[in-house]
Each structure stands twice: as structure tokens, then as C-alpha cells.
Amino acid sequence: MNPVRVGVLLAPGFEEIEAITPIDLLHRGRVEVTVVGVSSLEVTGAHGITLLADALIGDVSWDDFDAVVAPGGMPGSKHLAASAEVQDVLVKMHRKKRVVAAICAAPALVLAPLGILDGRRAVCFPGLEDEAPGVTFLDQDTAVDGHVITGRGAGKSGLFALEILAVLKGRGIADEIGRRSLYL
């Protein structure tokens, strides 16, 4: 059986909690996580924490991945949105119906302009809904609509990660990890 593989995109100014929490909880759920730097292997987040990526975006064969995660944060979300390579990865994963997950500002600023949220229910950081006219944003912590998963923001990173895990490995595994880590 092939391992479940997830790529987490890091652009300068990413929200650290929104990246680290999914990385950690997915690892706990026995998902193979690759941290992918958009512009460099050393990536500094919005609050000055630097993470070392496993690979650069151009060196990753996305055909081997089951999901891609776009953490939010500012200016990280703007950097993701401005990257042609990120746009290409997200659109290709979406067309293949692989899991595309984004949290905080990333649903409105990164996914919506690419059409990934067209006709879907989603959530984003409160106040950014106007950045994506035509998208139906819900007033809840997370939203799963088919293969697209969105989360509200940093404080909901654990629930967001558990939704990704539930879609990829099943609700039972996600709930077990959620209980063990005291999210549930």
C-alpha cells in the first residue's frame, strides 16, 4: 500500500501555527509530509520563526502527492498567490481532484482567484470574504467541500489539520489523533 503524501507550501511570511500544526498532526496520523519552500529552503514566517523545507517547489513531483496545504498569514498568502509555480501546483492538484487545503487568508487570496472555490462552500479569516466575491463563505471553523478543505485561522489550525487527516485517512484515525492531542 502506497503511503499518503502531503506537500505543505511555505512562502516567506507564512503563519507559523497554520503550517506547523498540520505538519505535526498529519505526521502523527502516519501521513508522509513534505515541507515545500516556494522560494528557498529556509523560510521565515510572519512572526520570525524560520523553518527548513525538505524541498523546493520546482524539485517536487506533484504527481506523487495526495494533497497540498497552503498555510495563510501575511504576507505569506500574498507570496503564495504571486507565485506562478504555486498557482500551477494548486490548479493541477484541483483538476486531479486531489485534496487542496488552505487556511486563514489563503482561501480568499490564493484559492479563490484560481477558481478553486467556484461553486464551493468555504471559510477564511474573518473580514477577507470581500476579497473573493462570488464565493459562499460560511461562519464556522472549517469547511470540507469535496476535495477542497478550508480553515478559518491560526486558532483553528488543529481542527483544520484533523479535517485533512479525516479526508485522507478516515474519520476514525483523525478522531483518535484529535483525542490523543486534546483537540477533541
Short mmCIF file of C-alpha atoms in Angstrom, two decimals:
data_model
loop_
_atom_site.label_atom_id
_atom_site.label_comp_id
_atom_site.label_asym_id
_atom_site.label_seq_id
_atom_site.Cartn_x
_atom_site.Cartn_y
_atom_site.Cartn_z
CA MET A 1 0.00 0.00 0.00
CA ASN A 2 1.37 3.38 -1.01
CA PRO A 3 1.84 5.99 1.71
CA VAL A 4 -0.43 9.02 1.82
CA ARG A 5 1.69 12.05 0.83
CA VAL A 6 1.04 15.71 1.55
CA GLY A 7 3.02 18.78 0.50
CA VAL A 8 2.86 21.85 2.74
CA LEU A 9 3.77 25.07 0.91
CA LEU A 10 5.87 27.66 2.71
CA ALA A 11 6.29 31.19 1.38
CA PRO A 12 8.00 34.00 3.29
CA GLY A 13 5.62 35.42 5.86
CA PHE A 14 3.56 32.24 6.33
CA GLU A 15 1.58 31.90 9.56
CA GLU A 16 3.69 29.51 11.64
CA ILE A 17 0.86 27.83 13.58
CA GLU A 18 -1.06 27.17 10.35
CA ALA A 19 1.94 25.35 8.88
CA ILE A 20 3.40 23.56 11.90
CA THR A 21 0.12 22.24 13.31
CA PRO A 22 -0.92 20.40 10.11
CA ILE A 23 2.66 19.13 9.65
CA ASP A 24 2.66 17.73 13.19
CA LEU A 25 -0.86 16.26 13.27
CA LEU A 26 -0.52 14.70 9.82
CA HIS A 27 2.77 13.09 10.92
CA ARG A 28 1.01 11.70 13.98
CA GLY A 29 -1.58 10.21 11.61
CA ARG A 30 1.21 8.46 9.69
CA VAL A 31 0.99 10.72 6.67
CA GLU A 32 4.22 11.40 4.76
CA VAL A 33 4.61 15.18 4.85
CA THR A 34 7.00 17.13 2.64
CA VAL A 35 7.58 20.74 3.58
CA VAL A 36 7.99 22.65 0.31
CA GLY A 37 9.73 26.00 0.09
CA VAL A 38 8.33 28.31 -2.57
CA SER A 39 11.42 30.49 -2.98
CA SER A 40 14.06 28.97 -0.68
CA LEU A 41 14.70 26.07 1.67
CA GLU A 42 14.94 28.37 4.69
CA VAL A 43 11.61 30.15 5.07
CA THR A 44 10.84 32.72 7.74
CA GLY A 45 7.27 33.07 8.90
CA ALA A 46 5.23 36.12 9.82
CA HIS A 47 6.44 36.00 13.43
CA GLY A 48 10.14 35.47 12.76
CA ILE A 49 10.28 31.68 13.09
CA THR A 50 12.37 30.07 10.35
CA LEU A 51 11.61 26.57 9.12
CA LEU A 52 13.79 24.42 6.91
CA ALA A 53 11.86 22.98 3.96
CA ASP A 54 12.51 19.48 2.67
CA ALA A 55 12.48 20.56 -0.97
CA LEU A 56 11.94 23.47 -3.32
CA ILE A 57 8.64 23.60 -5.20
CA GLY A 58 10.30 23.13 -8.60
CA ASP A 59 12.04 19.95 -7.42
CA VAL A 60 8.86 18.17 -6.31
CA SER A 61 6.98 15.69 -8.49
CA TRP A 62 3.42 16.60 -7.52
CA ASP A 63 2.02 13.55 -9.32
CA ASP A 64 3.11 11.58 -6.25
CA PHE A 65 1.09 13.68 -3.79
CA ASP A 66 -2.41 13.14 -2.44
CA ALA A 67 -2.80 16.65 -1.05
CA VAL A 68 -1.35 20.14 -0.93
CA VAL A 69 -1.72 22.52 2.02
CA ALA A 70 -1.46 26.31 1.78
CA PRO A 71 -0.99 28.00 5.15
CA GLY A 72 -2.18 31.57 5.38
CA GLY A 73 -0.66 34.53 7.11
CA MET A 74 0.52 37.82 5.78
CA PRO A 75 2.41 38.46 3.67
CA GLY A 76 2.71 34.69 3.14
CA SER A 77 -0.65 34.37 1.41
CA LYS A 78 0.22 37.20 -0.97
CA HIS A 79 3.53 35.49 -1.78
CA LEU A 80 1.75 32.19 -2.48
CA ALA A 81 -0.77 33.97 -4.72
CA ALA A 82 2.02 35.72 -6.66
CA SER A 83 3.93 32.51 -7.40
CA ALA A 84 3.27 31.01 -10.84
CA GLU A 85 4.64 27.69 -9.57
CA VAL A 86 2.21 27.66 -6.66
CA GLN A 87 -0.67 28.54 -8.97
CA ASP A 88 0.31 25.71 -11.30
CA VAL A 89 0.52 23.15 -8.46
CA LEU A 90 -2.81 24.16 -6.95
CA VAL A 91 -4.67 24.12 -10.26
CA LYS A 92 -3.19 20.75 -11.28
CA MET A 93 -3.99 19.16 -7.90
CA HIS A 94 -7.52 20.57 -8.06
CA ARG A 95 -8.10 19.27 -11.59
CA LYS A 96 -6.93 15.81 -10.48
CA LYS A 97 -9.36 16.00 -7.54
CA ARG A 98 -6.51 15.68 -5.07
CA VAL A 99 -7.03 17.36 -1.71
CA VAL A 100 -6.41 21.11 -1.84
CA ALA A 101 -6.40 22.67 1.63
CA ALA A 102 -5.95 26.32 2.63
CA ILE A 103 -6.41 28.27 5.84
CA CYS A 104 -6.78 31.87 7.02
CA ALA A 105 -6.12 34.35 4.19
CA ALA A 106 -5.14 31.65 1.69
CA PRO A 107 -8.68 30.54 0.72
CA ALA A 108 -9.69 34.08 -0.27
CA LEU A 109 -6.36 35.33 -1.63
CA VAL A 110 -4.86 32.16 -3.15
CA LEU A 111 -7.59 29.61 -3.98
CA ALA A 112 -10.46 31.91 -4.97
CA PRO A 113 -8.60 33.78 -7.76
CA LEU A 114 -7.71 30.40 -9.31
CA GLY A 115 -11.37 29.34 -9.43
CA ILE A 116 -10.81 26.52 -6.95
CA LEU A 117 -13.61 27.80 -4.69
CA ASP A 118 -16.12 28.32 -7.52
CA GLY A 119 -19.40 26.69 -6.53
CA ARG A 120 -18.00 25.52 -3.18
CA ARG A 121 -18.65 26.34 0.43
CA ALA A 122 -15.56 27.58 2.24
CA VAL A 123 -14.24 29.56 5.20
CA CYS A 124 -11.49 32.14 5.51
CA PHE A 125 -10.12 34.62 8.01
CA PRO A 126 -12.98 36.91 9.10
CA GLY A 127 -13.04 40.11 7.09
CA LEU A 128 -11.42 38.69 3.96
CA GLU A 129 -14.67 37.42 2.46
CA ASP A 130 -14.95 40.56 0.33
CA GLU A 131 -11.65 39.67 -1.35
CA ALA A 132 -13.39 36.77 -3.09
CA PRO A 133 -16.79 37.91 -4.39
CA GLY A 134 -18.99 35.09 -5.54
CA VAL A 135 -17.61 32.55 -3.07
CA THR A 136 -20.00 31.25 -0.42
CA PHE A 137 -18.14 31.69 2.86
CA LEU A 138 -19.61 30.01 5.92
CA ASP A 139 -19.50 31.18 9.53
CA GLN A 140 -17.76 28.13 11.02
CA ASP A 141 -14.25 26.88 11.86
CA THR A 142 -13.59 24.62 8.87
CA ALA A 143 -15.32 23.58 5.66
CA VAL A 144 -14.93 20.43 3.61
CA ASP A 145 -16.50 20.57 0.16
CA GLY A 146 -15.43 17.59 -1.91
CA HIS A 147 -11.65 17.58 -2.13
CA VAL A 148 -11.32 21.22 -1.03
CA ILE A 149 -10.73 21.90 2.68
CA THR A 150 -10.58 25.37 4.21
CA GLY A 151 -9.94 26.69 7.70
CA ARG A 152 -10.64 29.97 9.50
CA GLY A 153 -7.28 30.88 11.00
CA ALA A 154 -4.43 30.17 13.40
CA GLY A 155 -6.60 29.22 16.38
CA LYS A 156 -8.42 26.65 14.27
CA SER A 157 -5.28 25.04 12.82
CA GLY A 158 -5.75 21.82 14.78
CA LEU A 159 -9.32 21.33 13.58
CA PHE A 160 -8.21 22.17 10.03
CA ALA A 161 -5.42 19.58 10.18
CA LEU A 162 -7.80 16.96 11.57
CA GLU A 163 -10.22 17.56 8.68
CA ILE A 164 -7.36 16.99 6.23
CA LEU A 165 -6.45 13.80 8.08
CA ALA A 166 -10.10 12.64 8.07
CA VAL A 167 -10.39 13.07 4.31
CA LEU A 168 -7.06 11.33 3.65
CA LYS A 169 -7.08 8.53 6.25
CA GLY A 170 -10.61 8.35 7.64
CA ARG A 171 -12.59 9.96 10.44
CA GLY A 172 -11.58 7.25 12.94
CA ILE A 173 -7.86 8.00 12.64
CA ALA A 174 -8.48 11.76 12.72
CA ASP A 175 -10.62 11.45 15.84
CA GLU A 176 -8.03 9.24 17.53
CA ILE A 177 -5.25 11.76 16.82
CA GLY A 178 -7.58 14.59 17.89
CA ARG A 179 -8.34 12.89 21.22
CA ARG A 180 -4.68 12.00 21.89
CA SER A 181 -3.60 15.58 21.23
CA LEU A 182 -6.58 17.03 23.17
CA TYR A 183 -8.16 18.83 20.23
CA LEU A 184 -11.29 16.72 20.66
#
